[in-house]
JSON list of C-alpha atoms and ligand atoms in Angstrom, two decimals:
[
{"chain": "F", "resi": 111, "resn": "MET", "atom": "CA", "xyz": [-21.87, 6.38, 12.26]},
{"chain": "F", "resi": 112, "resn": "GLU", "atom": "CA", "xyz": [-25.03, 4.42, 11.58]},
{"chain": "F", "resi": 113, "resn": "ARG", "atom": "CA", "xyz": [-25.89, 2.27, 8.58]},
{"chain": "F", "resi": 114, "resn": "GLU", "atom": "CA", "xyz": [-28.14, 4.90, 6.97]},
{"chain": "F", "resi": 115, "resn": "GLN", "atom": "CA", "xyz": [-25.40, 7.54, 7.19]},
{"chain": "F", "resi": 116, "resn": "TYR", "atom": "CA", "xyz": [-22.80, 5.28, 5.56]},
{"chain": "F", "resi": 117, "resn": "LEU", "atom": "CA", "xyz": [-25.26, 4.31, 2.84]},
{"chain": "F", "resi": 118, "resn": "ALA", "atom": "CA", "xyz": [-26.13, 7.96, 2.18]},
{"chain": "F", "resi": 119, "resn": "ALA", "atom": "CA", "xyz": [-22.42, 8.76, 1.95]},
{"chain": "F", "resi": 120, "resn": "VAL", "atom": "CA", "xyz": [-21.57, 6.07, -0.59]},
{"chain": "F", "resi": 121, "resn": "GLN", "atom": "CA", "xyz": [-24.67, 6.29, -2.82]},
{"chain": "F", "resi": 122, "resn": "PRO", "atom": "CA", "xyz": [-23.74, 9.54, -4.66]},
{"chain": "F", "resi": 123, "resn": "ARG", "atom": "CA", "xyz": [-20.25, 8.17, -5.38]},
{"chain": "F", "resi": 124, "resn": "MET", "atom": "CA", "xyz": [-21.41, 5.24, -7.52]},
{"chain": "F", "resi": 125, "resn": "PRO", "atom": "CA", "xyz": [-23.96, 4.31, -10.21]},
{"chain": "F", "resi": 126, "resn": "GLU", "atom": "CA", "xyz": [-27.24, 2.69, -9.15]},
{"chain": "F", "resi": 127, "resn": "LYS", "atom": "CA", "xyz": [-26.05, -0.80, -10.13]},
{"chain": "F", "resi": 128, "resn": "ARG", "atom": "CA", "xyz": [-23.01, -0.58, -7.87]},
{"chain": "F", "resi": 129, "resn": "TYR", "atom": "CA", "xyz": [-25.15, 0.74, -5.02]},
{"chain": "F", "resi": 130, "resn": "ILE", "atom": "CA", "xyz": [-27.47, -2.25, -5.37]},
{"chain": "F", "resi": 131, "resn": "HIS", "atom": "CA", "xyz": [-24.38, -4.50, -5.29]},
{"chain": "F", "resi": 132, "resn": "THR", "atom": "CA", "xyz": [-23.24, -2.67, -2.13]},
{"chain": "F", "resi": 133, "resn": "ILE", "atom": "CA", "xyz": [-26.57, -3.40, -0.40]},
{"chain": "F", "resi": 134, "resn": "GLY", "atom": "CA", "xyz": [-26.27, -7.04, -1.43]},
{"chain": "F", "resi": 135, "resn": "VAL", "atom": "CA", "xyz": [-22.74, -7.27, -0.03]},
{"chain": "F", "resi": 136, "resn": "MET", "atom": "CA", "xyz": [-23.94, -5.63, 3.19]},
{"chain": "F", "resi": 137, "resn": "GLU", "atom": "CA", "xyz": [-26.76, -8.14, 3.68]},
{"chain": "F", "resi": 138, "resn": "THR", "atom": "CA", "xyz": [-24.51, -11.09, 2.83]},
{"chain": "F", "resi": 139, "resn": "ALA", "atom": "CA", "xyz": [-21.68, -9.89, 5.09]},
{"chain": "F", "resi": 140, "resn": "ILE", "atom": "CA", "xyz": [-24.12, -9.47, 8.01]},
{"chain": "F", "resi": 141, "resn": "ASP", "atom": "CA", "xyz": [-25.41, -12.99, 7.45]},
{"chain": "F", "resi": 142, "resn": "LEU", "atom": "CA", "xyz": [-21.88, -14.45, 7.34]},
{"chain": "F", "resi": 143, "resn": "ALA", "atom": "CA", "xyz": [-20.82, -12.45, 10.41]},
{"chain": "F", "resi": 144, "resn": "GLN", "atom": "CA", "xyz": [-23.74, -13.88, 12.39]},
{"chain": "F", "resi": 145, "resn": "ARG", "atom": "CA", "xyz": [-22.99, -17.37, 11.15]},
{"chain": "F", "resi": 146, "resn": "TYR", "atom": "CA", "xyz": [-19.27, -17.27, 11.92]},
{"chain": "F", "resi": 147, "resn": "GLY", "atom": "CA", "xyz": [-19.30, -15.18, 15.11]},
{"chain": "F", "resi": 148, "resn": "GLU", "atom": "CA", "xyz": [-17.81, -11.97, 13.69]},
{"chain": "F", "resi": 149, "resn": "ASP", "atom": "CA", "xyz": [-18.71, -8.44, 14.81]},
{"chain": "F", "resi": 150, "resn": "VAL", "atom": "CA", "xyz": [-21.86, -7.71, 12.78]},
{"chain": "F", "resi": 151, "resn": "LYS", "atom": "CA", "xyz": [-21.51, -3.92, 12.86]},
{"chain": "F", "resi": 152, "resn": "LYS", "atom": "CA", "xyz": [-17.93, -4.11, 11.56]},
{"chain": "F", "resi": 153, "resn": "ALA", "atom": "CA", "xyz": [-19.00, -6.46, 8.76]},
{"chain": "F", "resi": 154, "resn": "GLU", "atom": "CA", "xyz": [-21.88, -4.14, 7.87]},
{"chain": "F", "resi": 155, "resn": "THR", "atom": "CA", "xyz": [-19.65, -1.06, 7.77]},
{"chain": "F", "resi": 156, "resn": "VAL", "atom": "CA", "xyz": [-16.82, -2.53, 5.70]},
{"chain": "F", "resi": 157, "resn": "ALA", "atom": "CA", "xyz": [-19.36, -3.96, 3.27]},
{"chain": "F", "resi": 158, "resn": "ILE", "atom": "CA", "xyz": [-20.99, -0.57, 2.75]},
{"chain": "F", "resi": 159, "resn": "LEU", "atom": "CA", "xyz": [-17.64, 1.15, 2.24]},
{"chain": "F", "resi": 160, "resn": "HIS", "atom": "CA", "xyz": [-15.78, -1.54, 0.27]},
{"chain": "F", "resi": 161, "resn": "ASP", "atom": "CA", "xyz": [-16.35, -0.14, -3.26]},
{"chain": "F", "resi": 162, "resn": "ILE", "atom": "CA", "xyz": [-16.42, 3.56, -2.32]},
{"chain": "F", "resi": 163, "resn": "ALA", "atom": "CA", "xyz": [-13.36, 4.28, -4.51]},
{"chain": "F", "resi": 164, "resn": "LYS", "atom": "CA", "xyz": [-14.46, 2.17, -7.48]},
{"chain": "F", "resi": 165, "resn": "TYR", "atom": "CA", "xyz": [-15.38, 5.24, -9.57]},
{"chain": "F", "resi": 166, "resn": "ALA", "atom": "CA", "xyz": [-12.76, 7.63, -8.22]},
{"chain": "F", "resi": 167, "resn": "ASP", "atom": "CA", "xyz": [-10.43, 9.31, -10.70]},
{"chain": "F", "resi": 168, "resn": "ILE", "atom": "CA", "xyz": [-7.49, 7.03, -11.52]},
{"chain": "F", "resi": 169, "resn": "ALA", "atom": "CA", "xyz": [-4.89, 9.81, -11.56]},
{"chain": "F", "resi": 170, "resn": "TRP", "atom": "CA", "xyz": [-6.14, 10.93, -8.14]},
{"chain": "F", "resi": 171, "resn": "MET", "atom": "CA", "xyz": [-5.93, 7.36, -6.81]},
{"chain": "F", "resi": 172, "resn": "GLU", "atom": "CA", "xyz": [-2.40, 6.98, -8.14]},
{"chain": "F", "resi": 173, "resn": "GLN", "atom": "CA", "xyz": [-1.49, 10.23, -6.41]},
{"chain": "F", "resi": 174, "resn": "ILE", "atom": "CA", "xyz": [-2.84, 8.80, -3.14]},
{"chain": "F", "resi": 175, "resn": "VAL", "atom": "CA", "xyz": [-0.66, 5.73, -3.68]},
{"chain": "F", "resi": 176, "resn": "ARG", "atom": "CA", "xyz": [2.40, 7.98, -3.98]},
{"chain": "F", "resi": 177, "resn": "ASP", "atom": "CA", "xyz": [1.49, 10.45, -1.23]},
{"chain": "F", "resi": 178, "resn": "GLU", "atom": "CA", "xyz": [0.45, 7.80, 1.29]},
{"chain": "F", "resi": 179, "resn": "GLU", "atom": "CA", "xyz": [3.23, 5.42, 0.26]},
{"chain": "F", "resi": 180, "resn": "LEU", "atom": "CA", "xyz": [0.82, 2.59, -0.51]},
{"chain": "F", "resi": 181, "resn": "ASP", "atom": "CA", "xyz": [2.06, -0.48, -2.42]},
{"chain": "F", "resi": 182, "resn": "ALA", "atom": "CA", "xyz": [3.96, 1.12, -5.34]},
{"chain": "F", "resi": 183, "resn": "ARG", "atom": "CA", "xyz": [3.16, -1.87, -7.55]},
{"chain": "F", "resi": 184, "resn": "LEU", "atom": "CA", "xyz": [-0.43, -0.57, -7.77]},
{"chain": "F", "resi": 185, "resn": "ILE", "atom": "CA", "xyz": [0.56, 2.16, -10.23]},
{"chain": "F", "resi": 186, "resn": "GLY", "atom": "CA", "xyz": [-0.66, 1.26, -13.71]},
{"chain": "F", "resi": 187, "resn": "TRP", "atom": "CA", "xyz": [-3.09, -1.48, -12.65]},
{"chain": "F", "resi": 188, "resn": "GLY", "atom": "CA", "xyz": [-6.19, 0.71, -12.96]},
{"chain": "F", "resi": 189, "resn": "SER", "atom": "CA", "xyz": [-9.23, 1.12, -10.76]},
{"chain": "F", "resi": 190, "resn": "GLU", "atom": "CA", "xyz": [-9.85, -2.63, -10.38]},
{"chain": "F", "resi": 191, "resn": "LEU", "atom": "CA", "xyz": [-6.73, -2.96, -8.24]},
{"chain": "F", "resi": 192, "resn": "LEU", "atom": "CA", "xyz": [-6.58, 0.60, -6.88]},
{"chain": "F", "resi": 193, "resn": "HIS", "atom": "CA", "xyz": [-10.07, 0.87, -5.40]},
{"chain": "F", "resi": 194, "resn": "GLY", "atom": "CA", "xyz": [-9.49, -1.46, -2.44]},
{"chain": "F", "resi": 195, "resn": "PRO", "atom": "CA", "xyz": [-6.35, 0.22, -1.05]},
{"chain": "F", "resi": 196, "resn": "VAL", "atom": "CA", "xyz": [-7.68, 3.71, -1.85]},
{"chain": "F", "resi": 197, "resn": "GLY", "atom": "CA", "xyz": [-11.07, 2.74, -0.36]},
{"chain": "F", "resi": 198, "resn": "ALA", "atom": "CA", "xyz": [-9.29, 1.90, 2.90]},
{"chain": "F", "resi": 199, "resn": "TYR", "atom": "CA", "xyz": [-7.54, 5.28, 2.75]},
{"chain": "F", "resi": 200, "resn": "ILE", "atom": "CA", "xyz": [-10.95, 7.02, 2.32]},
{"chain": "F", "resi": 201, "resn": "ALA", "atom": "CA", "xyz": [-12.47, 4.98, 5.16]},
{"chain": "F", "resi": 202, "resn": "GLU", "atom": "CA", "xyz": [-9.72, 6.19, 7.46]},
{"chain": "F", "resi": 203, "resn": "SER", "atom": "CA", "xyz": [-9.28, 9.77, 6.28]},
{"chain": "F", "resi": 204, "resn": "GLU", "atom": "CA", "xyz": [-12.94, 10.69, 5.60]},
{"chain": "F", "resi": 205, "resn": "PHE", "atom": "CA", "xyz": [-14.86, 8.39, 7.92]},
{"chain": "F", "resi": 206, "resn": "GLY", "atom": "CA", "xyz": [-12.38, 8.21, 10.78]},
{"chain": "F", "resi": 207, "resn": "ILE", "atom": "CA", "xyz": [-12.19, 4.42, 10.81]},
{"chain": "F", "resi": 208, "resn": "THR", "atom": "CA", "xyz": [-9.05, 3.37, 12.70]},
{"chain": "F", "resi": 209, "resn": "ASP", "atom": "CA", "xyz": [-9.75, -0.35, 13.25]},
{"chain": "F", "resi": 210, "resn": "GLU", "atom": "CA", "xyz": [-6.92, -2.00, 11.29]},
{"chain": "F", "resi": 211, "resn": "ASP", "atom": "CA", "xyz": [-8.94, -5.18, 10.71]},
{"chain": "F", "resi": 212, "resn": "MET", "atom": "CA", "xyz": [-11.73, -3.15, 9.10]},
{"chain": "F", "resi": 213, "resn": "LEU", "atom": "CA", "xyz": [-9.26, -1.19, 6.99]},
{"chain": "F", "resi": 214, "resn": "ASN", "atom": "CA", "xyz": [-7.56, -4.42, 5.86]},
{"chain": "F", "resi": 215, "resn": "ALA", "atom": "CA", "xyz": [-10.91, -5.94, 4.90]},
{"chain": "F", "resi": 216, "resn": "ILE", "atom": "CA", "xyz": [-11.56, -3.01, 2.55]},
{"chain": "F", "resi": 217, "resn": "ARG", "atom": "CA", "xyz": [-7.91, -2.80, 1.41]},
{"chain": "F", "resi": 218, "resn": "PHE", "atom": "CA", "xyz": [-7.65, -6.46, 0.37]},
{"chain": "F", "resi": 219, "resn": "HIS", "atom": "CA", "xyz": [-11.23, -7.19, -0.73]},
{"chain": "F", "resi": 220, "resn": "THR", "atom": "CA", "xyz": [-10.23, -7.53, -4.41]},
{"chain": "F", "resi": 221, "resn": "THR", "atom": "CA", "xyz": [-6.99, -9.51, -4.12]},
{"chain": "F", "resi": 222, "resn": "GLY", "atom": "CA", "xyz": [-7.26, -11.27, -0.78]},
{"chain": "F", "resi": 223, "resn": "ARG", "atom": "CA", "xyz": [-3.90, -11.71, 0.93]},
{"chain": "F", "resi": 224, "resn": "VAL", "atom": "CA", "xyz": [-1.86, -14.24, 2.86]},
{"chain": "F", "resi": 225, "resn": "GLY", "atom": "CA", "xyz": [-3.23, -14.62, 6.37]},
{"chain": "F", "resi": 226, "resn": "MET", "atom": "CA", "xyz": [-6.65, -13.00, 6.02]},
{"chain": "F", "resi": 227, "resn": "SER", "atom": "CA", "xyz": [-8.62, -12.44, 9.24]},
{"chain": "F", "resi": 228, "resn": "ARG", "atom": "CA", "xyz": [-12.18, -13.70, 9.67]},
{"chain": "F", "resi": 229, "resn": "LEU", "atom": "CA", "xyz": [-13.57, -10.23, 8.86]},
{"chain": "F", "resi": 230, "resn": "GLU", "atom": "CA", "xyz": [-11.42, -10.02, 5.71]},
{"chain": "F", "resi": 231, "resn": "LYS", "atom": "CA", "xyz": [-12.63, -13.45, 4.60]},
{"chain": "F", "resi": 232, "resn": "ILE", "atom": "CA", "xyz": [-16.26, -12.47, 5.19]},
{"chain": "F", "resi": 233, "resn": "LEU", "atom": "CA", "xyz": [-16.03, -9.36, 3.02]},
{"chain": "F", "resi": 234, "resn": "PHE", "atom": "CA", "xyz": [-14.02, -11.19, 0.35]},
{"chain": "F", "resi": 235, "resn": "VAL", "atom": "CA", "xyz": [-16.64, -13.93, 0.06]},
{"chain": "F", "resi": 236, "resn": "ALA", "atom": "CA", "xyz": [-19.70, -11.65, 0.46]},
{"chain": "F", "resi": 237, "resn": "ASP", "atom": "CA", "xyz": [-18.44, -9.46, -2.40]},
{"chain": "F", "resi": 238, "resn": "MET", "atom": "CA", "xyz": [-18.39, -12.47, -4.68]},
{"chain": "F", "resi": 239, "resn": "ILE", "atom": "CA", "xyz": [-21.63, -14.24, -3.72]},
{"chain": "F", "resi": 240, "resn": "GLU", "atom": "CA", "xyz": [-24.07, -11.41, -2.92]},
{"chain": "F", "resi": 241, "resn": "PRO", "atom": "CA", "xyz": [-27.54, -12.04, -4.42]},
{"chain": "F", "resi": 242, "resn": "ASN", "atom": "CA", "xyz": [-27.08, -9.78, -7.46]},
{"chain": "F", "resi": 243, "resn": "ARG", "atom": "CA", "xyz": [-23.97, -11.63, -8.68]},
{"chain": "F", "resi": 244, "resn": "GLN", "atom": "CA", "xyz": [-24.68, -13.95, -11.59]},
{"chain": "F", "resi": 245, "resn": "PHE", "atom": "CA", "xyz": [-22.02, -16.24, -12.99]},
{"chain": "F", "resi": 246, "resn": "ASP", "atom": "CA", "xyz": [-21.57, -19.96, -13.57]},
{"chain": "F", "resi": 247, "resn": "GLY", "atom": "CA", "xyz": [-20.85, -21.63, -10.26]},
{"chain": "F", "resi": 248, "resn": "VAL", "atom": "CA", "xyz": [-22.06, -18.84, -7.99]},
{"chain": "F", "resi": 249, "resn": "GLU", "atom": "CA", "xyz": [-24.73, -21.07, -6.43]},
{"chain": "F", "resi": 250, "resn": "ARG", "atom": "CA", "xyz": [-22.07, -23.60, -5.45]},
{"chain": "F", "resi": 251, "resn": "LEU", "atom": "CA", "xyz": [-20.03, -20.82, -3.83]},
{"chain": "F", "resi": 252, "resn": "ARG", "atom": "CA", "xyz": [-23.11, -19.63, -1.90]},
{"chain": "F", "resi": 253, "resn": "LYS", "atom": "CA", "xyz": [-23.72, -23.11, -0.54]},
{"chain": "F", "resi": 254, "resn": "LYS", "atom": "CA", "xyz": [-20.08, -23.46, 0.46]},
{"chain": "F", "resi": 255, "resn": "ALA", "atom": "CA", "xyz": [-20.18, -20.12, 2.27]},
{"chain": "F", "resi": 256, "resn": "GLN", "atom": "CA", "xyz": [-23.03, -21.41, 4.45]},
{"chain": "F", "resi": 257, "resn": "LYS", "atom": "CA", "xyz": [-20.96, -24.43, 5.48]},
{"chain": "F", "resi": 258, "resn": "ASP", "atom": "CA", "xyz": [-17.29, -23.53, 5.75]},
{"chain": "F", "resi": 259, "resn": "LEU", "atom": "CA", "xyz": [-15.83, -20.02, 5.43]},
{"chain": "F", "resi": 260, "resn": "ASP", "atom": "CA", "xyz": [-12.29, -21.17, 4.64]},
{"chain": "F", "resi": 261, "resn": "LYS", "atom": "CA", "xyz": [-13.46, -23.54, 1.92]},
{"chain": "F", "resi": 262, "resn": "ALA", "atom": "CA", "xyz": [-15.54, -20.71, 0.46]},
{"chain": "F", "resi": 263, "resn": "VAL", "atom": "CA", "xyz": [-12.53, -18.36, 0.43]},
{"chain": "F", "resi": 264, "resn": "ARG", "atom": "CA", "xyz": [-10.48, -20.99, -1.33]},
{"chain": "F", "resi": 265, "resn": "ALA", "atom": "CA", "xyz": [-13.17, -21.63, -3.92]},
{"chain": "F", "resi": 266, "resn": "CYS", "atom": "CA", "xyz": [-13.63, -17.88, -4.53]},
{"chain": "F", "resi": 267, "resn": "ILE", "atom": "CA", "xyz": [-9.90, -17.36, -5.06]},
{"chain": "F", "resi": 268, "resn": "ARG", "atom": "CA", "xyz": [-9.70, -20.32, -7.44]},
{"chain": "F", "resi": 269, "resn": "HIS", "atom": "CA", "xyz": [-12.67, -18.94, -9.35]},
{"chain": "F", "resi": 270, "resn": "THR", "atom": "CA", "xyz": [-11.14, -15.46, -9.65]},
{"chain": "F", "resi": 271, "resn": "LEU", "atom": "CA", "xyz": [-7.74, -16.75, -10.78]},
{"chain": "F", "resi": 272, "resn": "ALA", "atom": "CA", "xyz": [-9.33, -19.09, -13.33]},
{"chain": "F", "resi": 273, "resn": "PHE", "atom": "CA", "xyz": [-11.39, -16.17, -14.63]},
{"chain": "F", "resi": 274, "resn": "LEU", "atom": "CA", "xyz": [-8.31, -13.96, -14.95]},
{"chain": "F", "resi": 275, "resn": "ILE", "atom": "CA", "xyz": [-6.42, -16.63, -16.86]},
{"chain": "F", "resi": 276, "resn": "ASP", "atom": "CA", "xyz": [-9.42, -17.40, -19.11]},
{"chain": "F", "resi": 277, "resn": "THR", "atom": "CA", "xyz": [-9.79, -13.74, -19.98]},
{"chain": "F", "resi": 278, "resn": "LYS", "atom": "CA", "xyz": [-6.02, -13.30, -20.51]},
{"chain": "F", "resi": 279, "resn": "ARG", "atom": "CA", "xyz": [-5.59, -10.74, -17.74]},
{"chain": "F", "resi": 280, "resn": "PRO", "atom": "CA", "xyz": [-2.44, -10.22, -15.68]},
{"chain": "F", "resi": 281, "resn": "ILE", "atom": "CA", "xyz": [-2.51, -11.43, -12.09]},
{"chain": "F", "resi": 282, "resn": "TYR", "atom": "CA", "xyz": [-1.56, -8.95, -9.42]},
{"chain": "F", "resi": 283, "resn": "PRO", "atom": "CA", "xyz": [1.27, -10.34, -7.22]},
{"chain": "F", "resi": 284, "resn": "VAL", "atom": "CA", "xyz": [-0.82, -10.14, -4.03]},
{"chain": "F", "resi": 285, "resn": "SER", "atom": "CA", "xyz": [-3.64, -12.15, -5.69]},
{"chain": "F", "resi": 286, "resn": "LEU", "atom": "CA", "xyz": [-1.13, -14.78, -6.75]},
{"chain": "F", "resi": 287, "resn": "GLU", "atom": "CA", "xyz": [0.44, -14.98, -3.28]},
{"chain": "F", "resi": 288, "resn": "CYS", "atom": "CA", "xyz": [-3.03, -15.43, -1.84]},
{"chain": "F", "resi": 289, "resn": "TYR", "atom": "CA", "xyz": [-3.83, -18.18, -4.35]},
{"chain": "F", "resi": 290, "resn": "ASN", "atom": "CA", "xyz": [-0.59, -20.01, -3.58]},
{"chain": "F", "resi": 291, "resn": "ASP", "atom": "CA", "xyz": [-1.29, -19.68, 0.13]},
{"chain": "F", "resi": 292, "resn": "VAL", "atom": "CA", "xyz": [-4.79, -21.15, 0.01]},
{"chain": "F", "resi": 293, "resn": "MET", "atom": "CA", "xyz": [-3.80, -23.90, -2.43]},
{"chain": "F", "resi": 294, "resn": "SER", "atom": "CA", "xyz": [-0.84, -25.05, -0.36]},
{"chain": "F", "resi": 295, "resn": "VAL", "atom": "CA", "xyz": [-3.01, -26.14, 2.56]},
{"chain": "F", "resi": 296, "resn": "GLU", "atom": "CA", "xyz": [-5.67, -28.80, 2.35]},
{"chain": "W", "resi": 143, "resn": "LIG", "atom": "P1", "xyz": [-16.08, -5.49, -7.47]},
{"chain": "W", "resi": 143, "resn": "LIG", "atom": "O1", "xyz": [-15.31, -4.24, -7.13]},
{"chain": "W", "resi": 143, "resn": "LIG", "atom": "O2", "xyz": [-17.27, -5.67, -6.62]},
{"chain": "W", "resi": 143, "resn": "LIG", "atom": "O3", "xyz": [-16.40, -5.58, -8.94]},
{"chain": "W", "resi": 143, "resn": "LIG", "atom": "O4", "xyz": [-15.16, -6.75, -7.14]},
{"chain": "W", "resi": 143, "resn": "LIG", "atom": "P2", "xyz": [-13.61, -6.86, -6.79]},
{"chain": "W", "resi": 143, "resn": "LIG", "atom": "O5", "xyz": [-13.14, -5.63, -6.12]},
{"chain": "W", "resi": 143, "resn": "LIG", "atom": "O6", "xyz": [-13.43, -8.13, -6.05]},
{"chain": "W", "resi": 143, "resn": "LIG", "atom": "O7", "xyz": [-12.90, -7.05, -8.19]},
{"chain": "W", "resi": 143, "resn": "LIG", "atom": "C1", "xyz": [-12.80, -6.05, -9.15]},
{"chain": "W", "resi": 143, "resn": "LIG", "atom": "C2", "xyz": [-12.24, -6.63, -10.42]},
{"chain": "W", "resi": 143, "resn": "LIG", "atom": "O8", "xyz": [-10.85, -6.90, -10.26]},
{"chain": "W", "resi": 143, "resn": "LIG", "atom": "C3", "xyz": [-12.87, -7.94, -10.87]},
{"chain": "W", "resi": 143, "resn": "LIG", "atom": "O9", "xyz": [-13.21, -7.83, -12.24]},
{"chain": "W", "resi": 143, "resn": "LIG", "atom": "C4", "xyz": [-11.78, -8.96, -10.65]},
{"chain": "W", "resi": 143, "resn": "LIG", "atom": "O10", "xyz": [-11.85, -10.02, -11.58]},
{"chain": "W", "resi": 143, "resn": "LIG", "atom": "C5", "xyz": [-10.55, -8.13, -10.87]},
{"chain": "W", "resi": 143, "resn": "LIG", "atom": "N1", "xyz": [-9.32, -8.67, -10.26]},
{"chain": "W", "resi": 143, "resn": "LIG", "atom": "C6", "xyz": [-9.18, -9.30, -9.07]},
{"chain": "W", "resi": 143, "resn": "LIG", "atom": "N2", "xyz": [-7.91, -9.70, -8.88]},
{"chain": "W", "resi": 143, "resn": "LIG", "atom": "C7", "xyz": [-7.22, -9.30, -9.98]},
{"chain": "W", "resi": 143, "resn": "LIG", "atom": "C8", "xyz": [-5.87, -9.46, -10.42]},
{"chain": "W", "resi": 143, "resn": "LIG", "atom": "O11", "xyz": [-5.00, -10.03, -9.75]},
{"chain": "W", "resi": 143, "resn": "LIG", "atom": "N3", "xyz": [-5.55, -8.94, -11.65]},
{"chain": "W", "resi": 143, "resn": "LIG", "atom": "C9", "xyz": [-6.46, -8.31, -12.44]},
{"chain": "W", "resi": 143, "resn": "LIG", "atom": "N4", "xyz": [-6.06, -7.85, -13.62]},
{"chain": "W", "resi": 143, "resn": "LIG", "atom": "N5", "xyz": [-7.74, -8.14, -12.07]},
{"chain": "W", "resi": 143, "resn": "LIG", "atom": "C10", "xyz": [-8.11, -8.64, -10.87]},
{"chain": "W", "resi": 144, "resn": "LIG", "atom": "FE1", "xyz": [-14.40, -4.05, -5.27]},
{"chain": "W", "resi": 145, "resn": "LIG", "atom": "FE1", "xyz": [-14.10, -9.62, -4.80]},
{"chain": "W", "resi": 146, "resn": "LIG", "atom": "FE1", "xyz": [-17.71, -5.13, -4.63]}
]
């Protein structure tokens, strides 16, 4: 499928603001893929699809978790944590994507995970720094992403965990494992 077809498929499934975010992630992921020698078409496609499940019905997503035997810990965590794994399920079942690296990029784009591939790192970082994102420190993350992908991943994970703690939210075990992993290497 071509870019325009993927975009047309995701647009009706999300509000305008999220669609604009999706375009921003797509442009940023393409830029990072070119910079770091990743497959540009794969980066483009996972970026377009990454938030496809963000507005899906939670009960439906939890049913997918049970039926498809996804990580059972996802039950009860809401759409923030469900939409990555369920998005990967939609990418495979509706769009016929079979490339495991692409599916993992979508699956883990919210939490990260231990041992992320280059494509996974690109989507993870692009999601956080795309041009429509506005938060304290985002400019520093953007600069880092131009210089060193691993350092950018590490900074993004630190930022997310700090945000979760500041806002008194629980940390999903996979996010915590990912944090421990990136903080244990210098
Ligand atoms: P978005 O879908 O483009 O908004 O971005 P993400 O998929 O990366 O993140 C969705 C939301 O999940 C954000 O508000 C994150 O702060 C939040 N999030 C990421 N990791 C965790 C976690 O471990 N626990 C909780 N409670 N929220 C998380
Ligand atoms: Fe997301
Ligand atoms: Fe993210
Ligand atoms: Fe996103």
